[in-house]
Amino acid sequence: MELGEKLRQARLNAGLSQRQLCGGEITRNMLSQIEHGTCNPSVSTLCFLAKQLGLPVSYFLEEETVASSNGRVMENAWASFEAGDASDAMGLLEGYHGPDPVFDREYAILKALVLLQLAQESLEEGRQVYAGKRLNQLRELEGKLPWFPELTQRRLALQARLQEPVPESQLRCLDEELLLHAAAALERNRPQRAAAFLEACEHQESARWHLLRGRAYFAMEEYAAAARLLQQVEQTEPTAIPLLEQCFSALGDYQLAYYYACKQRR
């Protein structure tokens, strides 16, 4: 059973709707995509969903659930890590015996998080050499977690604190976060702030970018600029249609305003 199918079945077994499972952490649209297998969750999202459902992360990562002697090791190591004792967690992880089809990926995730914490603590204590060794261990581990890009970004941030050069090709594009901030700013009726986030995006070709930028222009009463962008996405973004009607009405182009008013009723 695929991860998305397992997640959907676990949600139904718990008697939760998609909205209830999402809480305030992720959107319902993202959860739907994960359940249908059209996108993969980040490790932080998967951990959140597992906690909401009262299930271990390993339940979603493995095709079959079988007994494993490493269960207790993982449980104790997680407890130490969550209590803020990364050194104790690392010592407990030394008792892990692999390969283990149930816990190998969860073990790699936890070890990566522990290494990050130990490296950060070492930097704060001025032990740069020890921090560098932990980051090197982490770099070797990243190959086992290709679907966990946050891991590399956090390592690079600590690497920069060690004054080691960071290749630009390894830096993550921040467009997704900027789009989220822009959408939130629009919801709070702060279009200028939204526009600033959108102009900072590296890529400005997506339908989502055009829609949000058009909404920002509209909120600032720059109707001609808003209409120009919204017309480019009216075929794929239905919410652009009523905005276009209002744009052309404000611009005095009542023929186009009437066209978009009729288009809404189709």
Backbone as JSON, one array per atom type, in Angstrom:
{
  "sequence": "MELGEKLRQARLNAGLSQRQLCGGEITRNMLSQIEHGTCNPSVSTLCFLAKQLGLPVSYFLEEETVASSNGRVMENAWASFEAGDASDAMGLLEGYHGPDPVFDREYAILKALVLLQLAQESLEEGRQVYAGKRLNQLRELEGKLPWFPELTQRRLALQARLQEPVPESQLRCLDEELLLHAAAALERNRPQRAAAFLEACEHQESARWHLLRGRAYFAMEEYAAAARLLQQVEQTEPTAIPLLEQCFSALGDYQLAYYYACKQRR",
  "N": [[0.85, -1.19, 0.0], [0.6, 2.19, -0.89], [2.1, 5.26, 0.42], [0.29, 7.45, 0.46], [-2.21, 6.14, 0.32], [-2.15, 4.7, 2.7], [-2.14, 6.8, 4.51], [-4.65, 8.0, 4.03], [-6.36, 5.87, 4.72], [-5.73, 5.57, 7.42], [-6.6, 8.01, 8.4], [-9.36, 7.83, 7.93], [-9.95, 5.65, 9.55], [-9.53, 6.82, 11.98], [-11.63, 8.47, 12.11], [-11.56, 11.09, 11.16], [-11.97, 14.14, 9.35], [-10.52, 15.59, 6.35], [-10.0, 18.29, 6.83], [-9.99, 18.37, 9.64], [-7.76, 16.79, 10.23], [-5.73, 18.28, 9.12], [-5.49, 20.54, 10.76], [-3.91, 23.46, 11.86], [-1.6, 23.37, 10.47], [-1.04, 22.41, 7.82], [-2.37, 22.78, 4.46], [-5.67, 21.88, 3.28], [-5.71, 21.21, 0.61], [-3.05, 20.42, 0.15], [-2.95, 18.1, 1.76], [-4.81, 16.51, 0.43], [-3.48, 16.13, -2.01], [-1.29, 14.64, -1.11], [-2.57, 12.32, -0.17], [-3.57, 11.32, -2.56], [-1.3, 10.7, -3.86], [0.04, 12.51, -5.49], [1.91, 14.27, -4.62], [4.79, 14.37, -2.45], [5.1, 14.29, 1.09], [6.98, 16.55, 3.22], [9.46, 15.67, 5.69], [8.85, 16.88, 8.13], [6.15, 17.46, 7.83], [5.12, 14.87, 7.57], [5.75, 13.82, 10.08], [4.13, 15.45, 11.66], [1.54, 14.67, 10.77], [1.55, 11.96, 11.48], [1.68, 12.19, 14.26], [-0.75, 13.46, 14.76], [-2.47, 11.39, 14.15], [-1.77, 9.5, 15.95], [0.16, 7.57, 15.4], [3.22, 5.78, 14.62], [5.91, 7.22, 12.69], [7.12, 5.37, 11.06], [5.08, 3.68, 10.29], [3.95, 4.76, 8.01], [6.04, 4.74, 6.24], [6.85, 2.19, 5.56], [6.17, -0.75, 3.61], [5.23, -3.12, 4.67], [4.24, -4.09, 7.92], [6.14, -5.31, 10.4], [7.4, -7.19, 13.22], [10.04, -5.76, 15.15], [13.2, -5.71, 16.67], [14.38, -3.32, 17.06], [12.57, -1.46, 17.82], [12.28, -0.57, 20.52], [14.73, 0.71, 20.88], [14.5, 2.86, 19.09], [12.25, 4.16, 20.17], [13.2, 4.98, 22.73], [15.34, 6.59, 21.94], [14.08, 8.63, 20.48], [12.62, 9.74, 22.59], [14.66, 10.79, 24.21], [15.78, 12.66, 22.46], [13.61, 14.4, 22.02], [13.43, 15.4, 24.55], [15.5, 17.09, 24.61], [18.08, 16.13, 24.83], [20.46, 15.51, 22.92], [22.92, 14.2, 22.88], [22.56, 11.92, 24.49], [20.6, 10.69, 22.96], [22.08, 10.07, 20.65], [23.86, 8.2, 21.72], [22.08, 6.14, 22.37], [21.2, 5.43, 19.83], [23.35, 4.08, 18.88], [22.9, 1.54, 19.63], [21.34, 0.47, 17.72], [20.5, -1.96, 15.28], [21.01, -2.75, 12.03], [20.58, -4.13, 8.67], [17.14, -3.05, 8.78], [13.96, -3.48, 7.79], [11.74, -2.17, 8.8], [12.45, 0.04, 10.44], [14.67, 1.38, 9.32], [14.6, 3.77, 7.68], [13.38, 5.6, 9.4], [15.25, 5.6, 11.42], [17.41, 6.76, 10.06], [16.38, 9.33, 9.66], [16.05, 10.28, 12.33], [18.7, 10.11, 13.25], [19.9, 11.98, 11.58], [18.64, 14.36, 12.46], [19.57, 14.41, 15.08], [22.34, 14.68, 14.65], [22.39, 17.21, 13.47], [21.52, 18.76, 15.65], [23.57, 18.28, 17.5], [25.75, 19.37, 16.11], [25.0, 22.05, 16.02], [24.93, 22.7, 18.76], [27.63, 22.35, 19.33], [28.8, 24.39, 17.84], [27.79, 26.62, 19.18], [29.14, 26.33, 21.53], [31.66, 26.84, 20.8], [33.19, 24.82, 19.7], [34.4, 24.21, 16.99], [35.73, 22.27, 15.43], [34.65, 19.8, 16.22], [32.01, 20.28, 15.54], [32.28, 20.42, 12.77], [32.96, 17.77, 12.17], [30.59, 16.43, 12.82], [28.88, 17.55, 10.92], [30.03, 16.56, 8.6], [29.48, 13.84, 8.91], [26.75, 14.02, 8.68], [26.47, 14.88, 6.03], [27.22, 12.57, 4.66], [25.08, 10.99, 5.31], [22.91, 12.1, 4.02], [22.44, 11.08, 1.48], [20.8, 8.92, 1.86], [18.41, 10.03, 2.36], [16.94, 11.39, 0.22], [14.49, 12.62, -0.21], [14.23, 14.52, 1.69], [14.81, 17.48, 1.65], [15.1, 19.62, 3.4], [16.98, 18.88, 5.2], [19.54, 19.11, 3.97], [19.57, 21.89, 3.58], [19.56, 22.89, 6.2], [21.96, 21.85, 7.1], [23.75, 23.22, 5.42], [23.36, 25.82, 6.32], [24.51, 25.71, 8.87], [27.05, 25.02, 8.1], [27.84, 27.34, 6.83], [28.09, 28.98, 9.04], [30.4, 27.99, 10.03], [32.1, 29.23, 8.44], [32.61, 28.07, 6.03], [32.69, 27.7, 2.49], [29.63, 27.83, 0.64], [28.2, 26.24, -2.03], [26.38, 27.9, -4.57], [24.63, 26.45, -6.12], [23.57, 24.57, -4.44], [21.81, 25.84, -2.83], [18.52, 26.32, -1.68], [15.6, 27.13, -3.57], [13.52, 29.8, -2.7], [10.97, 30.38, -3.46], [8.47, 29.07, -2.98], [7.94, 29.5, -0.26], [7.84, 32.28, -0.29], [5.58, 32.73, -1.87], [3.62, 31.67, -0.2], [3.8, 33.46, 1.95], [3.01, 35.78, 0.62], [0.34, 35.18, -0.07], [-0.74, 35.01, 2.5], [-0.37, 37.63, 3.36], [-2.1, 38.99, 1.66], [-4.54, 37.99, 2.57], [-4.62, 39.29, 4.97], [-5.12, 41.8, 4.18], [-2.95, 43.32, 3.23], [-1.67, 44.41, 0.74], [0.62, 45.71, -0.33], [2.74, 44.58, 1.06], [2.41, 41.94, 0.25], [2.97, 42.25, -2.48], [5.68, 42.87, -2.35], [6.8, 40.45, -1.44], [6.18, 38.85, -3.65], [7.56, 40.05, -5.76], [10.08, 39.38, -5.01], [10.37, 36.78, -5.71], [12.14, 34.22, -7.4], [11.33, 32.89, -9.7], [8.87, 33.86, -11.9], [6.76, 32.92, -13.46], [4.65, 31.22, -13.07], [1.16, 30.19, -12.86], [0.05, 30.58, -10.38], [1.66, 32.59, -9.29], [1.05, 34.73, -11.03], [-1.7, 35.04, -10.48], [-1.72, 35.77, -7.73], [-0.15, 38.09, -7.84], [-1.73, 39.64, -9.5], [-3.98, 39.89, -7.84], [-2.85, 41.43, -5.82], [-2.21, 43.83, -7.17], [-4.84, 44.53, -7.8], [-5.96, 44.98, -5.24], [-4.55, 47.23, -4.61], [-5.68, 49.01, -6.23], [-4.7, 49.25, -8.78], [-5.77, 48.77, -11.53], [-5.42, 48.27, -14.32], [-2.91, 47.0, -14.5], [-3.48, 44.79, -12.91], [-5.51, 43.54, -14.41], [-4.09, 42.82, -16.72], [-2.37, 40.78, -15.81], [-4.18, 38.95, -14.67], [-5.71, 38.14, -16.85], [-4.02, 36.42, -18.12], [-4.21, 34.07, -16.74], [-6.82, 33.29, -16.63], [-8.01, 31.06, -17.76], [-7.19, 28.87, -16.29], [-7.43, 29.58, -13.64], [-10.16, 30.05, -12.01], [-10.97, 31.96, -10.11], [-10.0, 34.32, -11.01], [-11.8, 35.44, -12.76], [-14.15, 36.95, -11.64], [-12.66, 39.04, -10.55], [-11.59, 40.19, -12.82], [-13.88, 41.18, -14.03], [-14.51, 43.25, -12.22], [-12.2, 44.78, -12.47], [-12.3, 45.78, -15.16], [-14.69, 47.12, -15.06], [-14.05, 49.18, -13.27], [-12.18, 50.44, -14.83], [-13.73, 51.51, -16.76], [-14.33, 50.1, -19.03], [-16.9, 48.8, -20.11], [-17.85, 46.9, -21.82], [-16.05, 44.74, -21.8], [-16.28, 44.23, -19.09], [-18.9, 43.37, -18.94], [-18.64, 41.07, -20.47], [-17.03, 39.42, -18.83], [-18.71, 39.23, -16.66], [-20.78, 37.73, -17.73], [-19.35, 35.44, -18.27], [-18.93, 34.37, -15.79], [-21.33, 33.16, -15.23], [-21.57, 30.96, -16.76]],
  "CA": [[0.0, 0.0, 0.0], [1.38, 3.41, -0.99], [2.02, 6.14, 1.58], [-0.96, 8.22, 0.42], [-3.33, 5.26, 0.65], [-2.06, 4.42, 4.13], [-2.54, 8.01, 5.24], [-6.09, 8.17, 3.89], [-7.02, 4.83, 5.5], [-5.53, 5.87, 8.85], [-7.48, 9.14, 8.72], [-10.74, 7.34, 7.99], [-10.06, 4.8, 10.74], [-9.57, 7.7, 13.16], [-12.87, 9.24, 12.05], [-11.24, 12.5, 10.96], [-12.07, 14.72, 8.01], [-9.24, 16.16, 5.93], [-9.82, 19.56, 7.52], [-9.64, 18.11, 11.04], [-6.4, 16.27, 10.3], [-4.79, 19.35, 8.75], [-5.28, 21.5, 11.84], [-3.42, 24.74, 11.33], [-0.24, 23.15, 10.0], [-0.97, 22.27, 6.36], [-3.63, 23.07, 3.81], [-6.46, 20.72, 2.87], [-5.29, 20.87, -0.75], [-1.81, 19.65, 0.24], [-3.28, 16.78, 2.28], [-5.47, 15.78, -0.65], [-2.44, 15.72, -2.96], [-0.5, 13.57, -0.5], [-3.39, 11.1, -0.14], [-3.74, 10.82, -3.92], [0.01, 10.32, -4.39], [0.56, 13.46, -6.48], [3.07, 14.96, -4.05], [5.33, 13.71, -1.27], [5.21, 15.21, 2.23], [8.28, 16.72, 3.85], [9.52, 14.86, 6.91], [8.16, 17.58, 9.21], [4.72, 17.27, 7.59], [4.8, 13.48, 7.87], [5.8, 13.68, 11.54], [2.92, 16.11, 12.19], [0.37, 13.84, 10.47], [1.64, 10.75, 12.29], [1.34, 12.56, 15.64], [-2.19, 13.72, 14.78], [-3.17, 10.12, 14.05], [-1.31, 8.61, 17.02], [0.87, 6.45, 14.78], [4.65, 6.04, 14.39], [6.25, 7.62, 11.33], [7.48, 4.16, 10.31], [3.86, 3.07, 9.76], [3.7, 5.29, 6.67], [7.21, 4.6, 5.39], [7.1, 0.81, 5.18], [5.09, -1.46, 2.93], [4.71, -4.16, 5.56], [4.54, -3.86, 9.33], [6.59, -6.56, 11.03], [8.02, -6.95, 14.51], [11.44, -5.4, 15.05], [13.86, -5.54, 17.96], [14.86, -1.95, 17.15], [11.5, -0.58, 18.23], [12.58, 0.03, 21.81], [15.84, 1.63, 20.67], [13.98, 4.07, 18.46], [11.36, 4.84, 21.12], [14.0, 5.65, 23.74], [16.15, 7.63, 21.3], [13.16, 9.75, 20.23], [12.28, 10.37, 23.87], [15.81, 11.6, 24.63], [15.92, 13.8, 21.55], [12.53, 15.35, 22.28], [13.69, 16.01, 25.85], [16.6, 18.03, 24.43], [19.38, 15.5, 25.1], [20.92, 14.91, 21.67], [24.05, 13.29, 23.15], [22.0, 10.65, 24.95], [19.93, 10.08, 21.81], [23.1, 9.48, 19.8], [24.34, 6.99, 22.39], [21.05, 5.1, 22.23], [21.15, 5.0, 18.43], [24.46, 3.14, 18.65], [22.38, 0.2, 19.89], [20.48, 0.08, 16.6], [21.1, -2.99, 14.42], [20.4, -2.83, 10.7], [19.39, -3.49, 8.09], [15.84, -3.32, 9.39], [12.99, -2.92, 6.84], [10.72, -1.37, 9.48], [12.92, 1.28, 11.06], [15.88, 1.97, 8.74], [14.43, 5.15, 7.25], [13.13, 6.43, 10.58], [16.56, 5.7, 12.08], [18.21, 7.74, 9.33], [15.8, 10.65, 9.94], [16.38, 10.68, 13.69], [20.15, 10.33, 13.35], [20.17, 13.26, 10.92], [18.21, 15.43, 13.35], [20.49, 14.42, 16.22], [23.61, 15.25, 14.19], [22.18, 18.65, 13.33], [21.47, 19.36, 16.98], [24.92, 18.21, 18.1], [26.59, 20.34, 15.41], [24.6, 23.39, 16.46], [25.39, 22.88, 20.13], [29.09, 22.47, 19.3], [29.11, 25.74, 17.36], [27.48, 27.57, 20.26], [30.14, 26.14, 22.58], [32.97, 27.18, 20.24], [33.93, 23.61, 19.29], [34.21, 24.17, 15.55], [36.23, 21.02, 14.84], [33.65, 18.76, 16.5], [30.84, 20.6, 14.72], [32.6, 20.04, 11.39], [32.89, 16.3, 12.06], [29.17, 16.05, 12.81], [28.31, 17.95, 9.63], [30.53, 15.61, 7.6], [28.67, 12.63, 9.09], [25.43, 14.33, 8.15], [26.57, 14.92, 4.57], [27.23, 11.18, 4.2], [23.76, 10.42, 5.57], [21.91, 12.74, 3.18], [22.13, 10.24, 0.32], [19.73, 7.99, 2.22], [17.19, 10.81, 2.59], [16.83, 12.36, -0.88], [13.2, 13.3, -0.16], [14.27, 15.39, 2.87], [15.71, 18.58, 1.27], [15.34, 20.52, 4.53], [18.19, 18.41, 5.86], [20.68, 19.74, 3.33], [19.54, 23.33, 3.82], [19.96, 23.16, 7.58], [23.41, 21.59, 7.18], [24.46, 24.31, 4.76], [23.3, 26.99, 7.19], [25.52, 25.52, 9.91], [28.33, 25.03, 7.42], [28.16, 28.76, 6.62], [28.55, 29.52, 10.33], [31.79, 27.57, 10.18], [32.8, 30.02, 7.43], [32.95, 27.23, 4.89], [31.93, 28.16, 1.32], [28.42, 27.08, 0.29], [27.92, 26.39, -3.47], [25.07, 28.48, -4.85], [23.77, 25.43, -6.72], [22.98, 23.77, -3.38], [20.87, 26.64, -2.05], [17.14, 26.06, -2.03], [14.78, 28.23, -4.06], [12.59, 30.21, -1.64], [9.73, 30.86, -4.07], [7.27, 28.51, -2.37], [7.71, 30.21, 0.99], [7.46, 33.65, -0.62], [4.19, 32.69, -2.33], [2.79, 31.48, 0.99], [3.78, 34.74, 2.68], [2.22, 36.73, -0.16], [-1.07, 34.83, 0.09], [-1.13, 35.38, 3.87], [-0.43, 39.09, 3.43], [-3.34, 39.39, 0.99], [-5.65, 37.68, 3.48], [-4.62, 40.3, 6.04], [-5.33, 43.08, 3.51], [-1.68, 44.05, 3.16], [-1.23, 44.13, -0.63], [1.99, 46.17, -0.6], [3.65, 43.55, 1.6], [2.28, 40.8, -0.66], [3.69, 42.58, -3.71], [7.12, 42.78, -2.07], [7.15, 39.03, -1.44], [6.05, 38.31, -5.01], [8.66, 40.58, -6.58], [11.31, 38.73, -4.58], [10.42, 35.41, -6.25], [13.13, 33.98, -8.46], [10.58, 32.51, -10.9], [7.61, 34.61, -11.92], [6.02, 32.48, -14.64], [3.57, 30.29, -12.73], [-0.2, 30.73, -12.78], [-0.18, 31.02, -9.01], [2.32, 33.89, -9.11], [0.26, 35.72, -11.76], [-2.95, 35.28, -9.77], [-1.45, 36.53, -6.51], [0.32, 39.44, -8.19], [-2.92, 40.34, -9.98], [-4.8, 40.25, -6.67], [-2.17, 42.53, -5.11], [-2.46, 45.04, -7.96], [-6.26, 44.87, -7.65], [-6.16, 45.55, -3.91], [-3.93, 48.57, -4.6], [-6.46, 49.77, -7.21], [-3.96, 49.38, -10.05], [-6.63, 47.84, -12.24], [-4.88, 47.9, -15.63], [-1.86, 46.01, -14.26], [-4.14, 43.59, -12.4], [-6.2, 42.88, -15.51], [-3.09, 42.24, -17.61], [-1.89, 39.52, -15.23], [-5.29, 38.01, -14.45], [-6.14, 37.59, -18.13], [-3.1, 35.34, -18.5], [-4.5, 32.83, -16.01], [-8.27, 33.13, -16.47], [-8.42, 29.72, -18.19], [-6.83, 27.87, -15.28], [-7.72, 30.09, -12.3], [-11.51, 30.62, -12.07], [-11.15, 33.11, -9.22], [-9.59, 35.53, -11.71], [-12.9, 35.98, -13.57], [-14.85, 38.07, -10.99], [-11.74, 40.17, -10.4], [-11.49, 40.85, -14.13], [-15.1, 41.97, -14.21], [-14.4, 44.46, -11.42], [-11.13, 45.6, -13.03], [-12.74, 46.48, -16.36], [-15.73, 48.06, -14.64], [-13.35, 50.33, -12.71], [-11.47, 51.1, -15.93], [-14.71, 52.07, -17.67], [-14.51, 49.24, -20.21], [-18.09, 48.06, -19.7], [-18.04, 45.76, -22.72], [-15.3, 43.62, -21.22], [-16.85, 43.94, -17.78], [-20.1, 42.56, -19.2], [-18.15, 39.77, -20.96], [-16.6, 38.6, -17.7], [-19.88, 38.96, -15.83], [-21.47, 36.59, -18.37], [-18.49, 34.27, -18.17], [-19.11, 33.77, -14.46], [-22.6, 32.45, -15.15], [-21.53, 29.78, -17.62]],
  "C": [[0.88, 1.25, 0.0], [1.15, 4.31, 0.22], [0.7, 6.9, 1.62], [-2.17, 7.39, 0.8], [-3.34, 4.94, 2.14], [-2.54, 5.62, 4.95], [-4.06, 8.18, 5.2], [-6.84, 7.15, 4.75], [-6.9, 5.1, 6.99], [-6.43, 7.02, 9.28], [-8.93, 8.69, 8.87], [-10.96, 6.47, 9.22], [-10.17, 5.64, 12.02], [-10.83, 8.56, 13.18], [-12.64, 10.73, 11.85], [-11.49, 12.93, 9.52], [-10.69, 15.25, 7.62], [-8.98, 17.46, 6.68], [-9.4, 19.37, 8.97], [-8.19, 17.63, 11.17], [-5.38, 17.37, 10.01], [-4.48, 20.28, 9.91], [-4.88, 22.84, 11.26], [-2.05, 24.62, 10.7], [-0.12, 23.1, 8.48], [-2.33, 22.58, 5.77], [-4.35, 21.78, 3.44], [-6.05, 20.27, 1.47], [-4.0, 20.04, -0.73], [-2.08, 18.23, 0.74], [-3.92, 15.92, 1.2], [-4.46, 15.28, -1.66], [-1.6, 14.58, -2.4], [-1.28, 12.26, -0.54], [-3.56, 10.49, -1.52], [-2.4, 10.5, -4.59], [0.58, 11.27, -5.41], [1.67, 14.34, -5.93], [3.51, 14.22, -2.79], [5.45, 14.71, -0.13], [6.65, 15.37, 2.67], [8.28, 15.9, 5.13], [8.79, 15.53, 8.06], [6.64, 17.42, 9.08], [4.3, 15.85, 7.96], [4.79, 13.23, 9.37], [4.55, 14.29, 12.18], [1.7, 15.23, 11.98], [0.36, 12.57, 11.32], [1.23, 11.04, 13.74], [-0.15, 12.8, 15.77], [-2.99, 12.42, 14.82], [-2.76, 9.13, 15.14], [-0.58, 7.39, 16.5], [2.35, 6.78, 14.64], [4.89, 6.43, 12.94], [6.53, 6.4, 10.47], [6.26, 3.48, 9.7], [3.62, 3.5, 8.32], [4.86, 5.03, 5.71], [7.43, 3.19, 4.88], [5.9, 0.16, 4.55], [4.45, -2.51, 3.82], [5.1, -3.83, 6.99], [4.9, -5.19, 9.98], [7.27, -6.2, 12.35], [9.5, -6.64, 14.33], [12.01, -5.17, 16.43], [14.38, -4.11, 18.14], [13.79, -0.96, 17.63], [11.79, 0.16, 19.52], [13.72, 1.04, 21.69], [15.33, 2.95, 20.11], [13.1, 4.86, 19.43], [12.16, 5.62, 22.16], [14.83, 6.79, 23.15], [15.3, 8.86, 20.98], [12.85, 10.49, 21.52], [13.43, 11.27, 24.34], [15.96, 12.84, 23.76], [14.86, 14.86, 21.83], [12.69, 16.03, 23.64], [14.87, 16.97, 25.79], [17.97, 17.46, 24.69], [19.85, 14.76, 23.85], [22.06, 13.93, 21.9], [23.55, 11.93, 23.6], [21.31, 9.92, 23.81], [20.93, 9.41, 20.89], [23.65, 8.21, 20.4], [23.36, 5.84, 22.25], [21.0, 4.56, 20.81], [22.3, 4.05, 18.09], [24.02, 1.71, 18.91], [21.47, -0.31, 18.78], [21.22, -0.93, 15.72], [20.32, -3.07, 13.12], [21.11, -3.85, 9.84], [18.1, -3.97, 8.76], [14.78, -2.68, 8.49], [11.93, -2.04, 7.49], [11.26, 0.0, 9.86], [14.1, 1.96, 10.37], [15.7, 3.44, 8.34], [14.16, 6.09, 8.44], [14.42, 6.63, 11.37], [17.42, 6.76, 11.39], [17.71, 9.16, 9.6], [16.23, 11.13, 11.33], [17.88, 10.96, 13.84], [20.53, 11.66, 12.71], [19.8, 14.43, 11.83], [19.13, 15.55, 14.56], [21.83, 15.04, 15.83], [23.51, 16.76, 14.01], [22.22, 19.35, 14.68], [22.85, 19.38, 17.64], [25.86, 19.22, 17.43], [26.28, 21.75, 15.86], [25.09, 23.67, 17.88], [26.9, 23.09, 20.17], [29.51, 23.86, 18.83], [28.88, 26.77, 18.46], [28.5, 27.49, 21.38], [31.55, 26.44, 22.08], [33.81, 25.99, 19.82], [33.73, 23.38, 17.79], [34.64, 22.84, 14.92], [35.2, 19.9, 15.02], [32.4, 19.01, 15.66], [31.08, 20.18, 13.28], [32.52, 18.54, 11.17], [31.44, 15.84, 12.0], [28.52, 16.4, 11.48], [28.79, 17.04, 8.5], [29.76, 14.29, 7.68], [27.28, 12.83, 8.48], [25.43, 14.34, 6.64], [26.54, 13.5, 4.0], [25.84, 10.54, 4.32], [22.71, 10.94, 4.59], [21.52, 11.91, 1.96], [21.01, 9.25, 0.59], [18.39, 8.7, 2.4], [16.99, 11.84, 1.49], [15.54, 13.15, -0.87], [13.09, 14.25, 1.04], [15.2, 16.57, 2.57], [16.0, 19.54, 2.41], [16.64, 20.16, 5.25], [19.43, 19.1, 5.3], [20.73, 21.23, 3.62], [19.99, 23.67, 5.24], [21.46, 22.89, 7.76], [24.2, 22.74, 6.57], [24.46, 25.58, 5.61], [24.35, 26.9, 8.29], [26.92, 25.55, 9.3], [28.78, 26.47, 7.18], [28.66, 29.41, 7.9], [29.97, 29.1, 10.64], [32.7, 28.29, 9.2], [33.35, 29.14, 6.32], [32.12, 27.68, 3.7], [30.76, 27.23, 1.02], [28.15, 27.29, -1.2], [26.51, 26.92, -3.7], [24.1, 27.44, -5.39], [23.06, 24.58, -5.67], [21.94, 24.54, -2.56], [19.46, 26.44, -2.58], [16.46, 27.31, -2.57], [13.71, 28.54, -3.01], [11.23, 30.62, -2.18], [8.48, 30.33, -3.36], [6.94, 29.22, -1.07], [7.25, 31.64, 0.73], [6.01, 33.72, -1.1], [3.23, 32.51, -1.15], [2.67, 32.76, 1.8], [2.92, 35.75, 1.95], [0.73, 36.46, 0.0], [-1.57, 35.23, 1.47], [-1.27, 36.89, 4.0], [-1.71, 39.61, 2.76], [-4.55, 39.12, 1.87], [-5.75, 38.7, 4.6], [-4.78, 41.72, 5.48], [-4.08, 43.95, 3.54], [-1.07, 43.83, 1.78], [0.18, 44.6, -0.94], [3.01, 45.15, -0.11], [3.62, 42.31, 0.7], [3.08, 41.03, -1.93], [5.2, 42.46, -3.51], [7.58, 41.32, -2.06], [7.17, 38.48, -2.86], [7.18, 38.8, -5.91], [9.99, 39.95, -6.21], [11.44, 37.31, -5.11], [11.42, 35.31, -7.39], [12.43, 33.66, -9.79], [9.2, 33.16, -10.85], [6.76, 34.23, -13.14], [4.79, 31.64, -14.3], [2.22, 30.99, -12.67], [-0.47, 31.26, -11.38], [0.44, 32.39, -8.76], [1.49, 34.98, -9.79], [-1.03, 36.06, -11.02], [-2.72, 36.13, -8.52], [-0.99, 37.96, -6.81], [-0.84, 40.27, -8.72], [-3.82, 40.77, -8.84], [-4.18, 41.42, -5.91], [-2.38, 43.85, -5.85], [-3.91, 45.5, -7.77], [-6.52, 45.55, -6.31], [-5.56, 46.95, -3.79], [-4.58, 49.49, -5.63], [-5.66, 50.09, -8.47], [-4.61, 48.39, -11.02], [-6.09, 47.39, -13.6], [-3.81, 46.81, -15.48], [-2.46, 44.7, -13.77], [-4.79, 42.82, -13.53], [-5.22, 42.18, -16.44], [-2.6, 40.88, -17.1], [-3.02, 38.49, -15.11], [-5.78, 37.4, -15.74], [-5.25, 36.43, -18.57], [-3.42, 34.02, -17.83], [-5.99, 32.56, -15.89], [-8.76, 31.75, -16.89], [-8.19, 28.66, -17.13], [-7.18, 28.29, -13.86], [-9.09, 30.78, -12.3], [-11.72, 31.85, -11.19], [-10.7, 34.41, -9.87], [-10.76, 36.2, -12.41], [-13.65, 37.12, -12.88], [-13.95, 39.28, -10.77], [-11.6, 40.93, -11.71], [-12.73, 41.69, -14.41], [-14.98, 43.3, -13.47], [-13.3, 45.38, -11.96], [-11.64, 46.44, -14.21], [-13.89, 47.45, -16.06], [-15.09, 49.32, -14.09], [-12.63, 51.13, -13.78], [-12.42, 51.74, -16.94], [-14.91, 51.29, -18.95], [-15.68, 48.31, -19.91], [-18.38, 46.86, -20.61], [-17.31, 44.54, -22.18], [-15.83, 43.25, -19.84], [-18.07, 43.04, -17.94], [-19.71, 41.15, -19.67], [-17.77, 38.86, -19.78], [-17.75, 38.33, -16.73], [-20.65, 37.77, -16.39], [-20.66, 35.31, -18.21], [-18.63, 33.58, -16.81], [-20.35, 32.9, -14.38], [-22.62, 31.19, -16.0], [-21.31, 28.5, -16.82]]
}
